[in-house]
XYZ file of C-alpha atoms in Angstrom:
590
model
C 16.779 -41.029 -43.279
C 13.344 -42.267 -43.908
C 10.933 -39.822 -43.688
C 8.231 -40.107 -40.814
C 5.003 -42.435 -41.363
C 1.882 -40.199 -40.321
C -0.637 -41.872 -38.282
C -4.528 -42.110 -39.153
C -5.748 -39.075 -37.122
C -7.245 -37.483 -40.136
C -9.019 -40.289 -41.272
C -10.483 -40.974 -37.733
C -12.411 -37.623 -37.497
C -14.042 -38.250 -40.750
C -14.583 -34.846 -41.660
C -16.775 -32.212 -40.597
C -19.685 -33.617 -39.621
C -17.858 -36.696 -37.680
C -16.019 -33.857 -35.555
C -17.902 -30.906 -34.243
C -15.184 -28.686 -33.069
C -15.156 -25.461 -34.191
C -11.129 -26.256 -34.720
C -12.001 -28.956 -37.126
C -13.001 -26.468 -39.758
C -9.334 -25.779 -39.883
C -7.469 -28.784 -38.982
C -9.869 -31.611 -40.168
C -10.816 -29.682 -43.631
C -9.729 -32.030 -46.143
C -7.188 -31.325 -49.535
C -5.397 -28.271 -49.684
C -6.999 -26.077 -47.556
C -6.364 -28.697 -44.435
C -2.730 -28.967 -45.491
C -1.901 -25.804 -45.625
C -3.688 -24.647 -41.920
C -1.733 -28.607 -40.040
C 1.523 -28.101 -42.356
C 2.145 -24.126 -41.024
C 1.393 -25.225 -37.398
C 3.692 -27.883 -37.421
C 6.963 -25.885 -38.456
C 6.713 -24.938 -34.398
C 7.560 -28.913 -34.123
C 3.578 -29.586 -33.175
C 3.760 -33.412 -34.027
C 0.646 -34.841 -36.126
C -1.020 -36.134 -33.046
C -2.239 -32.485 -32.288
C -4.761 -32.424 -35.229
C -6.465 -35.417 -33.451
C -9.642 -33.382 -32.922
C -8.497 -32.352 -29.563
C -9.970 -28.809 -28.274
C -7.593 -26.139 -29.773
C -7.184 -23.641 -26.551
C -6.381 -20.496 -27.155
C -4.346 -18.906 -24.529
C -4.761 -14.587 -24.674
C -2.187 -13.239 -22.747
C -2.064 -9.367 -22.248
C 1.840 -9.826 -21.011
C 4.085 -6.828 -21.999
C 7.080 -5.565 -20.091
C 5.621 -1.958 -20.997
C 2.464 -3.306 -18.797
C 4.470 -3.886 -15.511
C 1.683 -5.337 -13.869
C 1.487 -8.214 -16.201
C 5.302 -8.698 -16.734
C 4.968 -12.004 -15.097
C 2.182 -13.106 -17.603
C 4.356 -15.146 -19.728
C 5.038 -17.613 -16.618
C 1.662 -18.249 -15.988
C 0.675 -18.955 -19.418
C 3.188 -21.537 -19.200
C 1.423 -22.680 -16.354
C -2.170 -22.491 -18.136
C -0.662 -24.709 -20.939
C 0.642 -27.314 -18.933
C -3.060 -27.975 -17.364
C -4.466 -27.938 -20.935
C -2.189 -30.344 -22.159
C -3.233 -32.681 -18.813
C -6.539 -32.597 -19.840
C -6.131 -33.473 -23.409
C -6.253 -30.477 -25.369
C -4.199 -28.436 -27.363
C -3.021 -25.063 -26.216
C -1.924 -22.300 -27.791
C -0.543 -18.518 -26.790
C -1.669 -15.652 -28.712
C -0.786 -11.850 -27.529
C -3.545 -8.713 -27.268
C -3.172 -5.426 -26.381
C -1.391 -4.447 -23.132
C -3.277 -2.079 -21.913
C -1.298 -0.993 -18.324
C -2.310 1.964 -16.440
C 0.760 2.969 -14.764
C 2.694 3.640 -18.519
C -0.084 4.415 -21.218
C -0.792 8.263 -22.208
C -3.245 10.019 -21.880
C -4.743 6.622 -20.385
C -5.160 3.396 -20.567
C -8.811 3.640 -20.679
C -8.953 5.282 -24.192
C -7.793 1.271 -25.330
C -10.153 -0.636 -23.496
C -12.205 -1.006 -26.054
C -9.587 -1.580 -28.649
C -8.042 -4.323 -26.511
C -11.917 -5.863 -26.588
C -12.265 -5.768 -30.305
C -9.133 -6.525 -30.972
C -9.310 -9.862 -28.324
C -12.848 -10.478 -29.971
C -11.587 -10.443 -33.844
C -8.707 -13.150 -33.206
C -10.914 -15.378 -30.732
C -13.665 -15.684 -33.883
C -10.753 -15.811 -36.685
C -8.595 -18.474 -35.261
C -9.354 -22.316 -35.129
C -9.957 -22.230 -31.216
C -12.778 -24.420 -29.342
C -12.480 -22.134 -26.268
C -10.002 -19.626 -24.355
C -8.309 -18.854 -20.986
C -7.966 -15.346 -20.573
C -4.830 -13.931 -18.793
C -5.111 -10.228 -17.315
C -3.408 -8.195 -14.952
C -3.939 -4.293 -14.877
C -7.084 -2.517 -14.420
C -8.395 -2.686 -18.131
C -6.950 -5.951 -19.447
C -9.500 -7.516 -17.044
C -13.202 -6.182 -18.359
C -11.366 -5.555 -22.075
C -10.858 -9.190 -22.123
C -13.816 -10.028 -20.684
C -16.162 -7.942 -22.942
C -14.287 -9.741 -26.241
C -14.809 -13.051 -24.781
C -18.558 -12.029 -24.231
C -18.973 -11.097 -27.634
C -17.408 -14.166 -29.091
C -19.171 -16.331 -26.636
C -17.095 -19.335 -27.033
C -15.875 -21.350 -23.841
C -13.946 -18.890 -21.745
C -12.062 -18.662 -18.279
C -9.918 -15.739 -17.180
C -6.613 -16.107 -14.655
C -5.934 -12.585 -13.419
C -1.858 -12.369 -12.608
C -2.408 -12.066 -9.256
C -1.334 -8.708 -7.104
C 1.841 -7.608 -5.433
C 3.433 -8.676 -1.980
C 2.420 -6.090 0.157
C 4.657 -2.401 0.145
C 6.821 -1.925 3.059
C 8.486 1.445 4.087
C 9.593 2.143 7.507
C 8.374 -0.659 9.239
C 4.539 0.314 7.555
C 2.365 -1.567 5.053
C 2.077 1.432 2.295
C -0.310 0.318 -0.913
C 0.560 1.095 -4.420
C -1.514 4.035 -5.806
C -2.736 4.710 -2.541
C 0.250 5.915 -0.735
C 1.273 7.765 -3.899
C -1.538 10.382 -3.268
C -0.758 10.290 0.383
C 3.170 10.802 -0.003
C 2.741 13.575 -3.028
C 0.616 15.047 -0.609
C 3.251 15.208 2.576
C 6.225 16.416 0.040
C 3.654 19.291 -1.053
C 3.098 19.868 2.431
C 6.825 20.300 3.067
C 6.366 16.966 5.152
C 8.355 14.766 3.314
C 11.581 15.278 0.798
C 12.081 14.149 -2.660
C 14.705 11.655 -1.229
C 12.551 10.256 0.970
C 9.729 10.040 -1.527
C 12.302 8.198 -4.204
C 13.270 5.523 -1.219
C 9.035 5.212 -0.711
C 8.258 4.141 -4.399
C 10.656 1.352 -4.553
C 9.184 0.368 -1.256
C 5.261 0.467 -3.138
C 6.162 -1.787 -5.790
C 8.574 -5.000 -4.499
C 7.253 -8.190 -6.778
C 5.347 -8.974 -9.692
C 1.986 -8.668 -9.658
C -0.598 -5.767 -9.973
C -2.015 -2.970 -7.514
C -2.036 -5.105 -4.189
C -4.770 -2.419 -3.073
C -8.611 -2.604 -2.917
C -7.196 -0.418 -6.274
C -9.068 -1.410 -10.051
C -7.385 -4.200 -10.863
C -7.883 -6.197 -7.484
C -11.331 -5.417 -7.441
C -11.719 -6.661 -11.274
C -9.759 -9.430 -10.376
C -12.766 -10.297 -7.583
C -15.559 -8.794 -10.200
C -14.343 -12.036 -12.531
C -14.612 -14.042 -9.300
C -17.218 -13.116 -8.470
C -19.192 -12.854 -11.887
C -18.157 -16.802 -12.061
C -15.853 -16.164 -14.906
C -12.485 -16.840 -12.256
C -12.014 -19.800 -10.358
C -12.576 -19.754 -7.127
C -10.538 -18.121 -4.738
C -8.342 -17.178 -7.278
C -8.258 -13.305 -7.397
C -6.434 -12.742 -4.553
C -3.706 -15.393 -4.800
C 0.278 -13.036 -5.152
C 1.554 -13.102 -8.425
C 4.802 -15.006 -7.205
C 2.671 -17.220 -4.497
C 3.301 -21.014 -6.188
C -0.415 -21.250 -5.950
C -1.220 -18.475 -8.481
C 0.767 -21.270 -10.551
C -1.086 -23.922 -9.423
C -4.596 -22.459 -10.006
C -3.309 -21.626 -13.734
C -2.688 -24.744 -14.149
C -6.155 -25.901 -12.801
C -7.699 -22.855 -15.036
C -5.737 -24.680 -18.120
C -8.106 -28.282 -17.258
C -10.951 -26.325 -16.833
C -11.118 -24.471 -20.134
C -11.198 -28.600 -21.788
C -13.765 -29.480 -20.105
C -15.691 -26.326 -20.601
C -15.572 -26.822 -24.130
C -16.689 -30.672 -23.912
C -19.590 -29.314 -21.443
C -20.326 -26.557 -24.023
C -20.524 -24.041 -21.439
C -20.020 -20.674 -22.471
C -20.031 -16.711 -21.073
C -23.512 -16.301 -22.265
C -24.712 -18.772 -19.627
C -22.781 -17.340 -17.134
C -22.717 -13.622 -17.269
C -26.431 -13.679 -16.569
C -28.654 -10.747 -14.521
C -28.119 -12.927 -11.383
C -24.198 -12.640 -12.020
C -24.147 -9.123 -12.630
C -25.968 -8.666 -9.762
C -23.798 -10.849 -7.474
C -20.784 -8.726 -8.822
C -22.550 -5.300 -7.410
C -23.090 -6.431 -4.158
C -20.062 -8.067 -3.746
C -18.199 -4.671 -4.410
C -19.927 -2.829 -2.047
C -18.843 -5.321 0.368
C -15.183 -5.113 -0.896
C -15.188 -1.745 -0.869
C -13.951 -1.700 -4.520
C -13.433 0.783 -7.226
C -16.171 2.708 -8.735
C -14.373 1.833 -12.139
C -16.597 -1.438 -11.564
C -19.327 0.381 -12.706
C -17.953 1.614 -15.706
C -16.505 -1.805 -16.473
C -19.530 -4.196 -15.470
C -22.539 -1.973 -17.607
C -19.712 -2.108 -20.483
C -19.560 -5.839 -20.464
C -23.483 -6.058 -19.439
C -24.214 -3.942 -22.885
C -22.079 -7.129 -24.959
C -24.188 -9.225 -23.621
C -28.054 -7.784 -23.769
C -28.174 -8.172 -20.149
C -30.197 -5.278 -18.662
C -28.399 -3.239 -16.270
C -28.396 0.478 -15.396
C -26.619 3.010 -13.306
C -29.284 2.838 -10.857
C -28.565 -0.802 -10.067
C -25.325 0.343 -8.679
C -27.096 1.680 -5.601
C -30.330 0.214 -5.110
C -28.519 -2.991 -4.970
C -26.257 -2.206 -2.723
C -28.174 -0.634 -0.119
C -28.014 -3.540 2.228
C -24.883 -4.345 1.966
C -22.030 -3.346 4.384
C -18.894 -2.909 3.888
C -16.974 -5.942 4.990
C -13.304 -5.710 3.657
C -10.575 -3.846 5.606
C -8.415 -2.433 3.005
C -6.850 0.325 1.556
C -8.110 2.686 0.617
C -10.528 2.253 2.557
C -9.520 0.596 5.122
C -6.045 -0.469 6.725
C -4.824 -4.038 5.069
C -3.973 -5.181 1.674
C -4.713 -8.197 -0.683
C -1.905 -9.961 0.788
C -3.247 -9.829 3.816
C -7.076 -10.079 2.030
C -5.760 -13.740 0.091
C -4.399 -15.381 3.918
C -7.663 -14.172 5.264
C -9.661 -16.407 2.948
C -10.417 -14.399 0.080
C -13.317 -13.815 -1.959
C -14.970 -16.976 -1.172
C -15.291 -15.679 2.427
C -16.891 -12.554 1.132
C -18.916 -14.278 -1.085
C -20.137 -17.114 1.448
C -21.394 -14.160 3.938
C -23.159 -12.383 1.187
C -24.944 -16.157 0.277
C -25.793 -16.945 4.214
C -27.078 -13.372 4.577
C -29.375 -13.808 1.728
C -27.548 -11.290 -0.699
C -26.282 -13.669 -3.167
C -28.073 -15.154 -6.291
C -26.395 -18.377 -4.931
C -27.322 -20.584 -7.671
C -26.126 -18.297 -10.269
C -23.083 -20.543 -12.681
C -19.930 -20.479 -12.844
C -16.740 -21.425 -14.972
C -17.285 -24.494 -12.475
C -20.003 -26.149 -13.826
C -21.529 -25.270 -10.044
C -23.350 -22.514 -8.802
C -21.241 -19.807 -6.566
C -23.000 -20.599 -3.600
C -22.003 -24.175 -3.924
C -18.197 -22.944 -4.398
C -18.044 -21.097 -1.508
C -20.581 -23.245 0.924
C -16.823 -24.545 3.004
C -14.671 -21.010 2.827
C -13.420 -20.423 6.091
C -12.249 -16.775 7.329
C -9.201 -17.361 8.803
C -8.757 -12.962 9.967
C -12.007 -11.476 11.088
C -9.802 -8.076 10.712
C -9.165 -8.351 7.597
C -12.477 -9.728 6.585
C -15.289 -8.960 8.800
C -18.465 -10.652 9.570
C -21.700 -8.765 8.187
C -22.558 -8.327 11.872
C -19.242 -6.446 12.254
C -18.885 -4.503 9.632
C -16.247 -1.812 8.637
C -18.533 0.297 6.865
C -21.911 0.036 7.814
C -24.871 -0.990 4.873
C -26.037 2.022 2.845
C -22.232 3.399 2.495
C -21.110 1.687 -0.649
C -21.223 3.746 -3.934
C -24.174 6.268 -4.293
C -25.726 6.991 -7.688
C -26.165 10.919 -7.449
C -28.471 12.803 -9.985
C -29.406 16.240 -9.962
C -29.302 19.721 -12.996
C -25.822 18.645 -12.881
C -25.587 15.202 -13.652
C -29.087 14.489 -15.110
C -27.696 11.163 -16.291
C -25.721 10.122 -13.472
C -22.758 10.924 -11.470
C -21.286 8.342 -8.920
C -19.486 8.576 -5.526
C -17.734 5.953 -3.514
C -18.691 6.596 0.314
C -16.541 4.640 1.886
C -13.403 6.459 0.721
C -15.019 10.142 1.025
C -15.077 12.658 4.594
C -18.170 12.244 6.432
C -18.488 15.984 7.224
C -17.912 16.433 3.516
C -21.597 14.133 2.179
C -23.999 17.322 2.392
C -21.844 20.168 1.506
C -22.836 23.765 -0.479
C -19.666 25.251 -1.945
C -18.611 27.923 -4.281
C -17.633 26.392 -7.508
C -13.892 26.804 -9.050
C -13.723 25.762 -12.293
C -11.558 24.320 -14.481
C -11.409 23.151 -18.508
C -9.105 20.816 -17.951
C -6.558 18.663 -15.250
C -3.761 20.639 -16.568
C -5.214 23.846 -16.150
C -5.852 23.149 -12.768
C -2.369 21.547 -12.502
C -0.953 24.238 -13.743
C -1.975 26.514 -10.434
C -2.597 24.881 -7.713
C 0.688 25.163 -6.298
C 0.273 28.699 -6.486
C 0.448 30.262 -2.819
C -1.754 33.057 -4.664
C -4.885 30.978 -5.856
C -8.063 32.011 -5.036
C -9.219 28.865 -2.520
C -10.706 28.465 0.456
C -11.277 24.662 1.979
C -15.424 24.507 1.237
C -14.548 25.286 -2.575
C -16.137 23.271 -4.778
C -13.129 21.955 -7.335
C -15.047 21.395 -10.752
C -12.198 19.583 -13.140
C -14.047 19.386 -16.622
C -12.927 18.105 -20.244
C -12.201 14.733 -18.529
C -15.000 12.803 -19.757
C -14.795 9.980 -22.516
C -15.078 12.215 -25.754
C -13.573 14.891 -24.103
C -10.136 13.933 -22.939
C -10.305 11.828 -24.980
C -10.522 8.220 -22.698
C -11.836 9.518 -19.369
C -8.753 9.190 -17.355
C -8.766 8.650 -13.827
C -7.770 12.391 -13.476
C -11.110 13.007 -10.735
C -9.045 12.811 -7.277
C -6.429 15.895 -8.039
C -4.202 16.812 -5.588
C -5.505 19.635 -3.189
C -4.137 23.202 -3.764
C -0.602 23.099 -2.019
C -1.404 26.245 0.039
C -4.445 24.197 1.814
C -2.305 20.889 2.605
C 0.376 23.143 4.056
C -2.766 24.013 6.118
C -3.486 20.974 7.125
C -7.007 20.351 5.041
C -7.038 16.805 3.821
C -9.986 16.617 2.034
C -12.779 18.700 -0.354
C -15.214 18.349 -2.531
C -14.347 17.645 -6.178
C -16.768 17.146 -8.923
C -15.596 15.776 -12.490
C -16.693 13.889 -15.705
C -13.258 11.464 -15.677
C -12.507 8.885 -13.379
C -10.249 8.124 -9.978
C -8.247 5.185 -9.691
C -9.475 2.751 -7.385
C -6.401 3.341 -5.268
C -7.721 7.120 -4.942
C -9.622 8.563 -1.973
C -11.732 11.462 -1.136
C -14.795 12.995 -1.574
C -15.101 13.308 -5.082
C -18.228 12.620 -7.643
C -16.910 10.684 -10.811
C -18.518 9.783 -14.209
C -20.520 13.555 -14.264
C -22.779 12.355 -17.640
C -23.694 14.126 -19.683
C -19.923 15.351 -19.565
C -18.623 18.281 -20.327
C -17.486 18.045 -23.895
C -20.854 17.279 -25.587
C -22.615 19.961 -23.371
C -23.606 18.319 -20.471
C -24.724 21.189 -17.536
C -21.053 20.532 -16.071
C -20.197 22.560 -19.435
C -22.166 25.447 -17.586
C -20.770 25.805 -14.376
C -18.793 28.907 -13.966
C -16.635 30.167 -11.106
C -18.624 31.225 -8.249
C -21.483 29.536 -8.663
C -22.699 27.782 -5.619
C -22.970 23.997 -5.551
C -24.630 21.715 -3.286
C -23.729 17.869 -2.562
C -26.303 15.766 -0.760
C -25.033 12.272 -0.540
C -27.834 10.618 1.380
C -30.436 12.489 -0.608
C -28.533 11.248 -3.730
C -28.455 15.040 -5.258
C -25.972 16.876 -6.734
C -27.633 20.604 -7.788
C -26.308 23.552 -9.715
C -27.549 26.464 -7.563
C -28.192 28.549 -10.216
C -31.455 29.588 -11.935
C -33.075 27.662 -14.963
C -33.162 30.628 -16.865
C -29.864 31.575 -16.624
C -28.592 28.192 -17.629
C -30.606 28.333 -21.106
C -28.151 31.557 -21.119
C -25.243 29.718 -20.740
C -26.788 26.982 -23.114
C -27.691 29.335 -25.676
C -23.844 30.671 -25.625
C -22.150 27.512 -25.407
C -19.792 26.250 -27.877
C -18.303 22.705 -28.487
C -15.351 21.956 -27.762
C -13.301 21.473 -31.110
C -11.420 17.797 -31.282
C -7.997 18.051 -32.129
C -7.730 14.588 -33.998
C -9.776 14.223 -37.031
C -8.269 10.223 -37.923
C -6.439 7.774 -36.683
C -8.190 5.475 -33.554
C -8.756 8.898 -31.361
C -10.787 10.075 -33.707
C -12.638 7.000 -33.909
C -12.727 6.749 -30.547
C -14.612 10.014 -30.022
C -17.148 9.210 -33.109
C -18.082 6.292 -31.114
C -17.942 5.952 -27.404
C -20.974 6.436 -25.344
C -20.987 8.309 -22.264
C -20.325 7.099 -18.507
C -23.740 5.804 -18.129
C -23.376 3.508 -20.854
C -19.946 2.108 -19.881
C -17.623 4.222 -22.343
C -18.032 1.264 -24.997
C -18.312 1.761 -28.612
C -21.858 1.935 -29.306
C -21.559 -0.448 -32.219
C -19.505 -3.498 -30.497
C -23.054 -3.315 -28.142
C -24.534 -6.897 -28.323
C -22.809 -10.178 -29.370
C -21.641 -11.201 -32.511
C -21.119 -15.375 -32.191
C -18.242 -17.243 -33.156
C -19.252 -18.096 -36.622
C -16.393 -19.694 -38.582
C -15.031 -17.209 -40.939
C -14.780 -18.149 -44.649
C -12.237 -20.559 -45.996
C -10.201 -18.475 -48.586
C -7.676 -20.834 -49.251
């Protein structure tokens, strides 16, 4: 057989200078080096047309069957490639870390940051002219996001999309959320076991991630609304066709992005990050937003700090009925209209930076001029809100959190916003694990629970640890709710009155370090305090006597990890990935 005649393509990009893609480095260089980088790609069965000085599109996919929530990630890459081929470019499917929630020890969050240098390092290394990014569970979202940011080549993310909505007993139950709510009725006696095994399979019925107002559905709309998502395109199920079909759409995009040279940098702008506050307030979302969103603000120089997080919000209502806030779920959220509903009352209402760009080419307030609500239940008009303006997350400072400490109103007890408690402390979630099923335990309901060593260095990875269960003794009781005070996190499907993100934390002697049993503590929500009732003096004491914490990994990434990472208030990122590094073509060893 006579072997194949090549066509001209190389000739007709003329090198270099004739074709500015950044892939042409690779696939236009000329003698061996080109050979070698066309003649390995095309042992896939790539045909020579490829190396035509199309845009190469990379395709990062966080699939992993050990990350349920993006299980189904391998379909819609499929569906990502097929709309980059439309448009004329060249696409091509590279893995990064998995980072799920619902699997990982001790959590997910301690590999944030590796899945954001790790999706950083093979965006700049590889002959890519831009990059759709394909997330699912809570940190594959900003992790992705922040290595994109730091690359800053032509980027678009496609979240998978959540779950149908749970069903048990004729009830909508939401995953994460009804887990705290059925652990608490079988600790109550309320519930059995059996019961509670028939209930999980009922949470979790499709592909797709937390179908709750939980993290990943409200990083999902953070992308949206950010501009970094399509439009509309958070809420879409992971099995709706249409979660397809805007893959697809995602896939064209990303081409012409790259012909239009428009990149995160012009994007993820002041006026985005700002747009991304408010519209979380209005979703009711997690307060991992704010952990996520000054992370990815710190990749990018743009300046934003904790404080932003409620001075921004102040006007802003609550506007989204769902759990766990509320009574609905992103099912119910997508048929309503979706973000661009949100987003549209924000813009008429004068809250949205409405010419602020997106992966469009347009301005969000141009994407969302025509949404229609289609379930004033489920989304509200600002008028009619569910949560009325000034009852989104508070920024709380105080002798105990002098940088910052964070609570998210709308899932807390009113009765429960100015409280003064005694203080029970303990070093860890599993030593308060360990007794609170004890019928013995030393707790009244206006305790104070104090759950320490949860912060980033101190865990390490500041797991969403925050919400604990209440002591068993008190939910046979009937008490639903008190005070809990801690320098980890709570999943976004959590509720309660509890104050996250305590920073300084614990573990590199922050005052929460100092607390001991019996002290008295005071919460003032609407005066934005949060006060150790104990004298100055006798804190220098404590100070004075206090000593660290030792780690108990001294290599391997932990250890790294702990070297590194910067406290709440600075988004738990490694201080040295701060600020962009480009997209500079690596060196040509070959």
């Amino acid at each position: 057989m006579a072997e194949r005649e090549e066509p001209d393509q190389y000739e007709r990009q003329e090198g270099h200078a004739a074709n500015p893609r950044r892939s042409a480095h690779w696939f236009a260089a000329e003698g061996r080096s080109g050979m070698l980088y066309r003649s390995w790609m095309r042992n896939q069965g790539y045909g020579p047309d490829v190396f035509d000085g199309r845009p190469v599109i990379g395709i990062a996919s966080t699939w992993s069957e050990l990350a349920p929530c993006n299980a189904h990630l391998d379909r819609v890459a499929e569906a990502v490639k097929r709309g980059v081929w439309m448009a004329g470019g060249f696409p091509l499917v590279f893995p990064v870390m998995a980072t799920g929630e619902t699997l990982l020890r001790p959590t997910a969050m301690l590999y944030r940051n590796m899945l954001a240098m790790q999706a950083e390092e093979l965006i700049r290394a590889n002959p890519l002219d831009g990059v759709v990014l394909l997330s699912g569970c809570d940190k594959t979202t900003p992790g992705l996001l922040m290595g994109a940011a730091s690359v800053d080549l032509p980027a678009v993310m496609v979240t998978g999309g959540p779950m149908l909505n749970g069903k048990y007993r004729g009830q909508d139950v939401g995953s994460g959320t009804h887990v705290w709510k059925f652990e608490a009725e079988i600790k109550a006696g309320r519930m059995s076991a059996q019961e509670g095994h028939v209930a999980e399979g009922c949470m979790a019925r499709s592909n797709g991630h937390c179908m709750t107002m939980g993290t990943a559905s409200t990083m999902a709309c953070m992308a949206e609304a950010l501009g970094m998502q399509l439009p509309g395109s958070a809420a879409w199920p992971a099995v709706d066709s249409r979660r397809f079909e805007v893959a697809q759409e995602a896939g064209q995009r990303i081409v012409a992005m790259v012909e239009e040279d428009l990149r995160p940098s012009a994007i993820l702008t002041r006026e985005a990050f700002e747009n991304a506050i408010r519209t979380n307030a209005a979703i009711g979302g997690s307060t991992n937003a704010i952990i996520h969103l000054t992370a990815l603000a710190g990749r990018l120089g743009v300046d934003l700090a904790l404080d932003d997080f409620d001075a921004l919000v102040r006007d802003v209502p609550t506007i989204v009925d769902l759990m766990p806030s509320g009574r609905f779920l992103m099912e119910d959220f997508c048929y309503a209209g979706g973000l661009p509903v949100v987003l549209r009352e924000l813009d008429e209402a004068g809250l949205l930076n409405s010419g602020a760009l997106t992966v469009t080419g347009r301005g969000v307030g141009e994407n969302v001029a025509d949404a229609v609500c289609w379930n004033t239940e489920v989304i509200r008009p600002l008028a009619e809100p569910l949560q009325p303006a000034g009852t989104g997350t508070a920024v709380l400072r105080g002798n105990l959190a002098p940088s910052g400490a964070v609570i998210k109103q709308s899932a807390a007890s009113p009765e429960l916003m100015t409280h003064v408690g005694r203080a029970l402390v303990f070093d860890s979630p599993e030593e308060y694990h360990a007794v609170c099923d004890d019928d013995d335990l030393d707790v009244t309901p206006g305790d104070v629970l104090v759950i320490r060593g949860a912060g980033p260095k101190g865990y390490p990875g500041m797991p969403e640890v925050a919400n604990v269960p209440l002591p068993a003794k008190l939910l046979r009781a009937g008490v639903t709710d008190m005070v809990r005070i801690s320098d980890g996190r709570m999943s976004g499907t959590g509720f309660g009155t509890v104050v996250l993100h305590v920073a300084p934390e614990a573990a590199v002697g922050g005052p929460l370090a100092l607390v001991r049993t019996g002290d008295r503590v005071e919460l003032d929500v609407p005066a934005r305090r949060l006060t150790l009732l104990v004298p100055d003096d006798e804190l220098e004491r404590r100070r004075a006597e206090w000593v660290p914490p030792k780690a108990e990994d001294e290599s391997g990434y932990r250890w790294l990890y702990r070297e590194h990472v910067l406290q709440a208030d600075g988004g738990a990122d490694f201080g040295f990935l701060r600020g962009g590094r480009g997209s500079e073509v690596p060196r040509d060893s070959h």
